[in-house]
mmCIF file of C-alpha atoms and ligand atoms in Angstrom:
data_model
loop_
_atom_site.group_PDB
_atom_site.id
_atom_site.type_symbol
_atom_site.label_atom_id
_atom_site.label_comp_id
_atom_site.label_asym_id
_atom_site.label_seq_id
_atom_site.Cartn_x
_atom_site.Cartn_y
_atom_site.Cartn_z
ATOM 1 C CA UNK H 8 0.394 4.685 25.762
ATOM 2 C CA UNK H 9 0.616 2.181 23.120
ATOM 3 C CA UNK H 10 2.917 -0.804 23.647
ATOM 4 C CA UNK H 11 5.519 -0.757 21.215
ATOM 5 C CA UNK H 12 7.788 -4.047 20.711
ATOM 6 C CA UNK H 13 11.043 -3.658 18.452
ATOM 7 C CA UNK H 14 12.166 -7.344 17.897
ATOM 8 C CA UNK H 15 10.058 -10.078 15.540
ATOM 9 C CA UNK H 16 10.705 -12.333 18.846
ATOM 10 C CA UNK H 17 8.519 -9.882 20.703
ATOM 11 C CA UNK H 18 6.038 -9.465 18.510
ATOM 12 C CA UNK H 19 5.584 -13.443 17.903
ATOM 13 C CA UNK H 20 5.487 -14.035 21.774
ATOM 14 C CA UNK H 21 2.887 -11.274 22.005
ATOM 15 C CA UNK H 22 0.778 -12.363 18.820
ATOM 16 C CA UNK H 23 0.999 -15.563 20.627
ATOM 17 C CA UNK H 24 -0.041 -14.501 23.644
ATOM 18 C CA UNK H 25 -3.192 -13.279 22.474
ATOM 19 C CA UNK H 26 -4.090 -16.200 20.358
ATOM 20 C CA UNK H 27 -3.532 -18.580 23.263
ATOM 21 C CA UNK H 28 -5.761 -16.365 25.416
ATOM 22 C CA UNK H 29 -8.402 -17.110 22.560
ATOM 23 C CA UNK H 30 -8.027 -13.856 20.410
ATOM 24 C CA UNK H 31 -8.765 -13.847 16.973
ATOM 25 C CA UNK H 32 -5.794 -11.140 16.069
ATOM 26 C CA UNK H 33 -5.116 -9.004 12.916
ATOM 27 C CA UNK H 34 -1.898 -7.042 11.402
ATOM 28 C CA UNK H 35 -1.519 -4.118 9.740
ATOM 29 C CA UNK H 36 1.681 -3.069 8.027
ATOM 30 C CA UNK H 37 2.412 0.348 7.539
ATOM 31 C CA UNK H 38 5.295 2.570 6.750
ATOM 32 C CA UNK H 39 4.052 5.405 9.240
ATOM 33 C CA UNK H 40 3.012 8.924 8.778
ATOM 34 C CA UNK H 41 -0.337 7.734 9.707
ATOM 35 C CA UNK H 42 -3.566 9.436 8.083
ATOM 36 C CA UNK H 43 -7.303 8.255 7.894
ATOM 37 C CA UNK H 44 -6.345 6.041 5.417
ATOM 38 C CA UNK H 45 -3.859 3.679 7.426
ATOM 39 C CA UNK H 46 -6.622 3.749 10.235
ATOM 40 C CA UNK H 47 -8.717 2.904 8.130
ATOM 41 C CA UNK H 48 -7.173 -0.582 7.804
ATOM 42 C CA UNK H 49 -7.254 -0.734 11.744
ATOM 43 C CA UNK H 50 -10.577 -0.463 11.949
ATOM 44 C CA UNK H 51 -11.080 -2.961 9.190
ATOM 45 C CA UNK H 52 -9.331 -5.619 11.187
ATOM 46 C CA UNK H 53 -10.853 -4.814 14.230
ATOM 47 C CA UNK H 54 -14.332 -5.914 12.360
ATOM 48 C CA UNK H 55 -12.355 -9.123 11.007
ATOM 49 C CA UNK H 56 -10.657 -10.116 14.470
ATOM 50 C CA UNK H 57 -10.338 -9.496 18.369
ATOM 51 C CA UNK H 58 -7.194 -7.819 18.382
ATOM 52 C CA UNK H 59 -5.023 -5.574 16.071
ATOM 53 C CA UNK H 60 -1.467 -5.349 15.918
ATOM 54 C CA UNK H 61 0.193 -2.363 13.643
ATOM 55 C CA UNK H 62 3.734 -1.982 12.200
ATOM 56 C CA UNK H 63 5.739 0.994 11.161
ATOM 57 C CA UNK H 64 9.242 0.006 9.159
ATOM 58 C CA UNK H 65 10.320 2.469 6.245
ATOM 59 C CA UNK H 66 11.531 -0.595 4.426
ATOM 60 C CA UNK H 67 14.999 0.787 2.740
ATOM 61 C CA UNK H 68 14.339 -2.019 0.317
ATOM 62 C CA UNK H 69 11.420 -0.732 -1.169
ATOM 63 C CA UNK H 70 12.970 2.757 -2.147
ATOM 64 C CA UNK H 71 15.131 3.400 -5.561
ATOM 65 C CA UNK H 72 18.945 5.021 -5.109
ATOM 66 C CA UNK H 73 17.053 8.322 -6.409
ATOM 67 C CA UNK H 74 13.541 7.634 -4.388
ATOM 68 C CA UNK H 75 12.600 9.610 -1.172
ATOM 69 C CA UNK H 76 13.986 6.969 1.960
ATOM 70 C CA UNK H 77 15.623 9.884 3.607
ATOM 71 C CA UNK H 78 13.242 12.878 3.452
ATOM 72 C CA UNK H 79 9.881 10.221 3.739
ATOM 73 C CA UNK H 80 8.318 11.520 6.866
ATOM 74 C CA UNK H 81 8.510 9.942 10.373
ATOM 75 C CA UNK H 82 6.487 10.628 13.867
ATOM 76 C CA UNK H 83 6.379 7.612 15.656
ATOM 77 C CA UNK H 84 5.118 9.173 18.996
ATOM 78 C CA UNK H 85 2.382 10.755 16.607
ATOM 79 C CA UNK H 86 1.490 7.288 15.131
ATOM 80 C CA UNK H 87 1.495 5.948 18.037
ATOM 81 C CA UNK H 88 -1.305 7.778 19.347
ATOM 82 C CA UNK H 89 -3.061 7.590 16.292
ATOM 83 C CA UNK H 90 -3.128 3.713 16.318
ATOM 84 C CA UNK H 91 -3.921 3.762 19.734
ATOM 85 C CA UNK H 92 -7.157 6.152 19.297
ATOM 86 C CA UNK H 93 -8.100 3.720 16.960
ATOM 87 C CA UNK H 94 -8.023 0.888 18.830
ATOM 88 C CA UNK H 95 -4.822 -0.465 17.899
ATOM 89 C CA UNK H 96 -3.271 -2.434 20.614
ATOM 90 C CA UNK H 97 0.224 -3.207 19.506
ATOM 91 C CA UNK H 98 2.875 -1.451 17.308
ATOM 92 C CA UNK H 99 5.681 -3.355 15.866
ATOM 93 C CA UNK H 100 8.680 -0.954 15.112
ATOM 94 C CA UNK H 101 11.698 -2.293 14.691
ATOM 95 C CA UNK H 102 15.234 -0.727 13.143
ATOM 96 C CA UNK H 103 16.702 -1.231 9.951
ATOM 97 C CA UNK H 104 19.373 -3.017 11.328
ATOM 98 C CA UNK H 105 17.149 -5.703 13.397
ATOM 99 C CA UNK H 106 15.347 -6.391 9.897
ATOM 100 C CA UNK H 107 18.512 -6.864 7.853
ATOM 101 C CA UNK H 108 20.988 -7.538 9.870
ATOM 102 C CA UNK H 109 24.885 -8.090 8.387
ATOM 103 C CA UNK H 110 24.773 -10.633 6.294
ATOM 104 C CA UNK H 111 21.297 -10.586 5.020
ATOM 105 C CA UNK H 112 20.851 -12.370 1.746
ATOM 106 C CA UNK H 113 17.055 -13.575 0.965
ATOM 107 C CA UNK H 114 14.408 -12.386 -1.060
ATOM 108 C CA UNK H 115 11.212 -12.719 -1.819
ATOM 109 C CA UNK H 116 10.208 -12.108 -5.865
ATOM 110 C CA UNK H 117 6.963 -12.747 -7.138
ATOM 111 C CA UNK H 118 7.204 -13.278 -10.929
ATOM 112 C CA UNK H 119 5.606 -11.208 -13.383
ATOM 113 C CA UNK H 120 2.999 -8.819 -11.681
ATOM 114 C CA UNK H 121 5.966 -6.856 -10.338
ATOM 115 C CA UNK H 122 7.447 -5.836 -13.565
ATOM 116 C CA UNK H 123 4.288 -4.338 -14.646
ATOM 117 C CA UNK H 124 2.478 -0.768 -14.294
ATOM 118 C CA UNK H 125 4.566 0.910 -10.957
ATOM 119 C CA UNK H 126 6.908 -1.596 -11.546
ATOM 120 C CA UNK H 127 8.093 -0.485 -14.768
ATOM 121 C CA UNK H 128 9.247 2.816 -13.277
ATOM 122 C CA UNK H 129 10.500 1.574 -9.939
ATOM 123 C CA UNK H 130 12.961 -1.461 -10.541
ATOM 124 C CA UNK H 131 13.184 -3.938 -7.390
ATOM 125 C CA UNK H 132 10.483 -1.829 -5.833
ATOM 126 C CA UNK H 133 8.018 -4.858 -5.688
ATOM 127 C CA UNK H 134 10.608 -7.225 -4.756
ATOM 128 C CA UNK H 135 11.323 -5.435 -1.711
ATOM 129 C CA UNK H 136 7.974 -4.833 -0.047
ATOM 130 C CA UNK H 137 7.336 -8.860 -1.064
ATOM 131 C CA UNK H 138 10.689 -9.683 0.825
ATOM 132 C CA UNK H 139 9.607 -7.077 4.026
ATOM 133 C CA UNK H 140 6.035 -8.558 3.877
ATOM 134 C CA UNK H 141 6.759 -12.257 3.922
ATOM 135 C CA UNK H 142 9.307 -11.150 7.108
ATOM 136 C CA UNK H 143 6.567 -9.379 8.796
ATOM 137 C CA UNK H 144 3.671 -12.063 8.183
ATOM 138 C CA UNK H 145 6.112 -14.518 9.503
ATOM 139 C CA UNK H 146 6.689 -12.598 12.517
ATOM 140 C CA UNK H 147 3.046 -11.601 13.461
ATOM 141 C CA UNK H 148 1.253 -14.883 12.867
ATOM 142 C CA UNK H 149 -1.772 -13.387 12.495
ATOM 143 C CA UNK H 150 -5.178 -14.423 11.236
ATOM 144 C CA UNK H 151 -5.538 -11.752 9.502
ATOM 145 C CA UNK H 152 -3.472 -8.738 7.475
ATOM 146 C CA UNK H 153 -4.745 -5.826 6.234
ATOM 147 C CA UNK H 154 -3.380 -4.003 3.561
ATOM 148 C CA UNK H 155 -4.963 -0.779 1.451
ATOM 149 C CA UNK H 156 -6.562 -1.039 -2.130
ATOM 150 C CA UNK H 157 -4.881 2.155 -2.380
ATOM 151 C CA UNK H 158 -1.621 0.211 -3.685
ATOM 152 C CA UNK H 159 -4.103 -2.265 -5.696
ATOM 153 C CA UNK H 160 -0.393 -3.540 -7.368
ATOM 154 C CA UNK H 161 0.894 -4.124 -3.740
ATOM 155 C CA UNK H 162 -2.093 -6.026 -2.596
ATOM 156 C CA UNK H 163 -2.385 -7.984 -5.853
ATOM 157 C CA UNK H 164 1.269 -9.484 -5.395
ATOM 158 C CA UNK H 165 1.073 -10.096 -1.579
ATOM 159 C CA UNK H 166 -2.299 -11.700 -2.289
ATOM 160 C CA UNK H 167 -0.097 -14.139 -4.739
ATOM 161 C CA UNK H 168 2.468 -14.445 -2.076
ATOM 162 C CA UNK H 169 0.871 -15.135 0.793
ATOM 163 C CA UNK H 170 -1.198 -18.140 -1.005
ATOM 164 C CA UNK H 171 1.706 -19.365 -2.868
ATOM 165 C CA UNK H 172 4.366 -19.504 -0.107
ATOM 166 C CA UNK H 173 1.180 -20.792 2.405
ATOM 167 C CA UNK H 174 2.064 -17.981 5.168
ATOM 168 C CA UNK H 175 -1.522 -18.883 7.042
ATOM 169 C CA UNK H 176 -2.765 -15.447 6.832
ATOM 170 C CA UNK H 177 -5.534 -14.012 5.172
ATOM 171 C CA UNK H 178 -5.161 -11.006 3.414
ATOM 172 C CA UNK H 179 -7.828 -8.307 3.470
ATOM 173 C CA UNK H 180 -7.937 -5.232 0.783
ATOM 174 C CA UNK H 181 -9.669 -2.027 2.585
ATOM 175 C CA UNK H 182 -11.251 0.294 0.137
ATOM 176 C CA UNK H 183 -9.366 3.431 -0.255
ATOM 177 C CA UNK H 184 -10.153 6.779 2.176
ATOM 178 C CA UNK H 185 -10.012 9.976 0.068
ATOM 179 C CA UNK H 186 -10.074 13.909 1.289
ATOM 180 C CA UNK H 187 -13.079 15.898 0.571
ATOM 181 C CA UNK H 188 -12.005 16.632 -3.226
ATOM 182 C CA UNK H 189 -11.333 13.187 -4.415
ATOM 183 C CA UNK H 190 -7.208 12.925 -3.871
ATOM 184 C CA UNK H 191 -6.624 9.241 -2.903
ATOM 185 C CA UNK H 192 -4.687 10.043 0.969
ATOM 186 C CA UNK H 193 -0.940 9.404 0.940
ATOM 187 C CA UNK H 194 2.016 9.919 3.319
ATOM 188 C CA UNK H 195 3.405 11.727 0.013
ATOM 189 C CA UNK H 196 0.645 14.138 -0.090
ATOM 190 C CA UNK H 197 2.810 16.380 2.720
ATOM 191 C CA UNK H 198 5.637 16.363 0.056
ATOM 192 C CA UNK H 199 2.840 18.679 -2.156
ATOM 193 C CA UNK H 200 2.919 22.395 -2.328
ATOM 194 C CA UNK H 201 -0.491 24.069 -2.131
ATOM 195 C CA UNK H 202 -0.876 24.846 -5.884
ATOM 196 C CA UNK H 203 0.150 21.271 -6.597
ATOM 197 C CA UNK H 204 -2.273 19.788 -4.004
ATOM 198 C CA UNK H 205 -5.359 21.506 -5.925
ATOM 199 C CA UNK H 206 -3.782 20.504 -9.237
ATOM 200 C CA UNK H 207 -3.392 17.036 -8.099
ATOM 201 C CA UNK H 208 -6.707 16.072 -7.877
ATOM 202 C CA UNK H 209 -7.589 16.184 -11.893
ATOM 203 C CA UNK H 210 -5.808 12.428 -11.227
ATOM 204 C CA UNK H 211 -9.018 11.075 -9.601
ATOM 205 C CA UNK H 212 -11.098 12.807 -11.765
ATOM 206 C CA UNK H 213 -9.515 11.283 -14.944
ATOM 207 C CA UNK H 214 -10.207 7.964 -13.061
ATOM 208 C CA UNK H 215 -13.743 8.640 -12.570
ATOM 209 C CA UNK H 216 -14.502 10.263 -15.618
ATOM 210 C CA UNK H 217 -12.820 6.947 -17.570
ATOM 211 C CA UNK H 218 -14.484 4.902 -15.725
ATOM 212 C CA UNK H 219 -18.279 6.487 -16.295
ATOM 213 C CA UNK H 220 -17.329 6.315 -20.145
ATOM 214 C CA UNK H 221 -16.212 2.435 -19.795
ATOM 215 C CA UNK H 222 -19.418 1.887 -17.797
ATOM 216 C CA UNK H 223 -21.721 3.457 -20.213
ATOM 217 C CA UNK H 224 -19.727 1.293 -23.246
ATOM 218 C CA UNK H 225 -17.699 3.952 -24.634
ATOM 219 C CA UNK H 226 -13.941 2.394 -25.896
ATOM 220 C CA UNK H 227 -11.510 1.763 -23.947
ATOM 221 C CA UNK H 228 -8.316 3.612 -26.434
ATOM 222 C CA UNK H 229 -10.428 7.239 -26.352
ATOM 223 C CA UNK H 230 -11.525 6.828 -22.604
ATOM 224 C CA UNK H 231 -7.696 5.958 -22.044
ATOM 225 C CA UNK H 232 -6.248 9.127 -24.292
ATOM 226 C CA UNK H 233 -8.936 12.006 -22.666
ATOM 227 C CA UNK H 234 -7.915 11.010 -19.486
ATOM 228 C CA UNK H 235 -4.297 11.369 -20.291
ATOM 229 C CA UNK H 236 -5.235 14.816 -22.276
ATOM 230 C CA UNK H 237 -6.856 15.948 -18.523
ATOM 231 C CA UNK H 238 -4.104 15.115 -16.414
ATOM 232 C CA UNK H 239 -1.573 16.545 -18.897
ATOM 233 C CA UNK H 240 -3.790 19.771 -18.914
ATOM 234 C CA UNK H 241 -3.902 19.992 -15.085
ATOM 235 C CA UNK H 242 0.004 20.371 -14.903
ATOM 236 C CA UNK H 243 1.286 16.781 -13.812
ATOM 237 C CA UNK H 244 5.127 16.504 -14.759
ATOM 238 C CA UNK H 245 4.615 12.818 -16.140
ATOM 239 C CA UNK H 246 2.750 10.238 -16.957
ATOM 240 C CA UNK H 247 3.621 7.141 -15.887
ATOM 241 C CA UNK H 248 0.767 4.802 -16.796
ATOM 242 C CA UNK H 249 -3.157 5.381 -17.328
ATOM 243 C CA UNK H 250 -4.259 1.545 -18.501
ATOM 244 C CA UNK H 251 -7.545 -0.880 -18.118
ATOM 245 C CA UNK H 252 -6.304 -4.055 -16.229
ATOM 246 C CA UNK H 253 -7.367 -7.185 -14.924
ATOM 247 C CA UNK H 254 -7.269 -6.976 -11.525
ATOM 248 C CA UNK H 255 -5.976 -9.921 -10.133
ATOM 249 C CA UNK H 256 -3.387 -10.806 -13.215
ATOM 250 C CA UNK H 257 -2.913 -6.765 -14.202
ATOM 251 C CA UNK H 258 -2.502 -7.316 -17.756
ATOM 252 C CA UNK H 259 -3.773 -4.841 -20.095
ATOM 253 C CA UNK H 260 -7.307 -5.053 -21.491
ATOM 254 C CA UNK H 261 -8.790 -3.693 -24.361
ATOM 255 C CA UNK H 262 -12.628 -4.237 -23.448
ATOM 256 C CA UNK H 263 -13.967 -4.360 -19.769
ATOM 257 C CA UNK H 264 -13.867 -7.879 -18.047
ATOM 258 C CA UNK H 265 -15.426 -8.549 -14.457
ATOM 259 C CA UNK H 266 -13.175 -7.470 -12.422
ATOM 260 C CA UNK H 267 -11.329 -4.690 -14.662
ATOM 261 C CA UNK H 268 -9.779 -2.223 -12.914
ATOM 262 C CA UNK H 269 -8.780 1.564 -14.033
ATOM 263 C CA UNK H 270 -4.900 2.110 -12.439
ATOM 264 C CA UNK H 271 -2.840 5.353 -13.042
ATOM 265 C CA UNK H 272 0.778 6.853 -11.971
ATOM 266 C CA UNK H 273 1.710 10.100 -12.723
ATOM 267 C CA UNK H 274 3.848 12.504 -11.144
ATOM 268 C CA UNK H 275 2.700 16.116 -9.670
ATOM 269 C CA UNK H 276 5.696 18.446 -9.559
ATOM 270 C CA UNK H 277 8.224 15.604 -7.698
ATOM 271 C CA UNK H 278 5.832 13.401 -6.416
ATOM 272 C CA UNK H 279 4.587 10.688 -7.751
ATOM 273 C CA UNK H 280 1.038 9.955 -7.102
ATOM 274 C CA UNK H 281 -0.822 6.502 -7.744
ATOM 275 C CA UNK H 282 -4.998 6.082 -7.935
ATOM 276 C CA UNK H 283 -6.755 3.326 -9.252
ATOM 277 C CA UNK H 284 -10.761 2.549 -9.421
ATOM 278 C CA UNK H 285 -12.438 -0.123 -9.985
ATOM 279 C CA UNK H 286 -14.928 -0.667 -13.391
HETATM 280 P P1 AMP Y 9 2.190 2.934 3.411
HETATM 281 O O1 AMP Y 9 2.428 3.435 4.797
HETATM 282 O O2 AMP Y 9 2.039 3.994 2.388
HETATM 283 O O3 AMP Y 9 3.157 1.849 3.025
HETATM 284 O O4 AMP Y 9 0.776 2.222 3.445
HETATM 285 C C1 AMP Y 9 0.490 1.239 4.403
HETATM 286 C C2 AMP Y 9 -0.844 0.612 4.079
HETATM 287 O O5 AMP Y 9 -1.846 1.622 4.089
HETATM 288 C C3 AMP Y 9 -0.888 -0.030 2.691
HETATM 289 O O6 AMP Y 9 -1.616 -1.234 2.766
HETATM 290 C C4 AMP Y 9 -1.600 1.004 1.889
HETATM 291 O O7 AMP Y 9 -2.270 0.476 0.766
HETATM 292 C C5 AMP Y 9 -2.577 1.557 2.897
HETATM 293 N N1 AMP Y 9 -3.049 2.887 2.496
HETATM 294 C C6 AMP Y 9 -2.286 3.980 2.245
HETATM 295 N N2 AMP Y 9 -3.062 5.015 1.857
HETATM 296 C C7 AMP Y 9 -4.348 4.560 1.856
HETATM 297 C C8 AMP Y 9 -5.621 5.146 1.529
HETATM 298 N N3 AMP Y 9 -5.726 6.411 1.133
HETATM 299 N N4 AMP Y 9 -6.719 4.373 1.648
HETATM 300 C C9 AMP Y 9 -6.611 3.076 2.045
HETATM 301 N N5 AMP Y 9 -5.459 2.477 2.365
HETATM 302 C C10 AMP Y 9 -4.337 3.197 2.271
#
């Protein structure tokens, strides 16, 4: 069974532990409903350090009053044995009320990047997975954290964070795991019916598809518009952004740069799916 410790105390004296024993040790921060994707990022750290440590919080702060916080999915028995078949060692799990206890009142906010793309459509979204993150990095101590390219926005912010507040850690992007047909793996694929699953996946294909016309010097306006024209046509509900970015800053570019990366949000009956490649 995996060890599972429920207090930031705990996990500190355990990181600690391991480093004093001579341990390189990484961290992974998840929100469970663990799928090749999120072990993914445990194997990555166990390439990058000695130990891995996991964490699942569904991190109320993150959600929107109209989001999904109460129907998102939970197994932590099932996750559990997940991280521990891939070689996790530790998992972090602590309640809502040991993160914010009564009387909670700081926050992390990183400016700019979170106002942009996903954070256009989900208000105070960024802020709280910046203010969770900085509480778990602070907590685990670790060398290393690893974190999906699969939320490239998430990564790009925390990235920011982590250098600008000098937490110690360094942050690792994985490259993201996708089923057999292209769909980027989620937690909020289960919320899909069957005929949305197949529908969903003219998402990735836009991506790919825009991307082989930016490669091969094709504009970026047209490349942008067909691939909004295909995902339209395959039945997603909304559009929430198709754009060319920079990938560290995430402004909008009109030509490719190094670096440029393809991002889109759209939403598949009531889920909203992100997917981004790079160019
Ligand atoms: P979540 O549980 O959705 O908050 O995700 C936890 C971590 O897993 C984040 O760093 C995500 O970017 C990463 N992740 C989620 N899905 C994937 C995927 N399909 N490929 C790679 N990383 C992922």
């Amino acid at each position: 069974m995996l060890p599972i410790v429920r207090t930031p105390q705990a996990l500190t004296e355990a990181m600690e532990a391991w480093k004093r024993a001579g341990h390189r040790v990484a961290f992974v921060p998840t929100m469970g409903a663990l799928h090749a994707g999120h072990l993914a990022l445990v194997t990555e750290g166990l390439k990058r350090a000695d130990k891995v440590a996991a964490s699942i919080f569904v991190n109320p702060k993150q959600f929107g009053p109209t989001e999904d916080l109460d129907r998102y999915p939970r197994d932590e028995a099932g996750d559990a044995e997940k991280l521990r078949a891939a070689g996790c060692e530790l998992l972090y799990a602590p309640s809502v009320a040991t993160m914010y206890p009564p009387g909670f009142a700081s926050y992390v906010r990183v400016a700019a990047l979170p106002d942009l793309l996903c954070g256009a459509a989900r208000p105070g979204h960024f802020d709280g997975v910046a203010t969770v993150v900085s509480k778990l990095l602070a907590a685990a101590r670790a060398d290393v954290a690893v974190f999906g390219e699969k939320d490239w926005q998430q990564l790009a912010i925390i990235r920011r964070m982590v250098a600008d507040l000098d937490l110690g850690t360094q942050v690792v992007g994985a490259a993201i795991v996708r089923d057999s047909d292209g769909l980027a793996l989620s937690s909020r694929n289960l919320y899909l019916t069957a005929d949305e699953r197949a529908r969903a996946v003219a998402l990735p294909e836009a991506l790919a598809r825009a991307c082989q016309t930016l490669r091969a010097g094709g504009d970026v306006a047209p490349a942008l518009a067909a691939a909004e024209r295909g995902i339209a046509a395959a039945g997603y509900a909304r559009i929430d952004y198709f754009e060319l970015v920079d990938g560290e800053r995430l402004t909008p570019l009109r030509a490719v740069t190094p670096g440029a990366r393809l991002m889109a949000a759209a939403v598949m009956g009531s889920t909203r799916l992100i997917d981004n490649l790079a160019v």
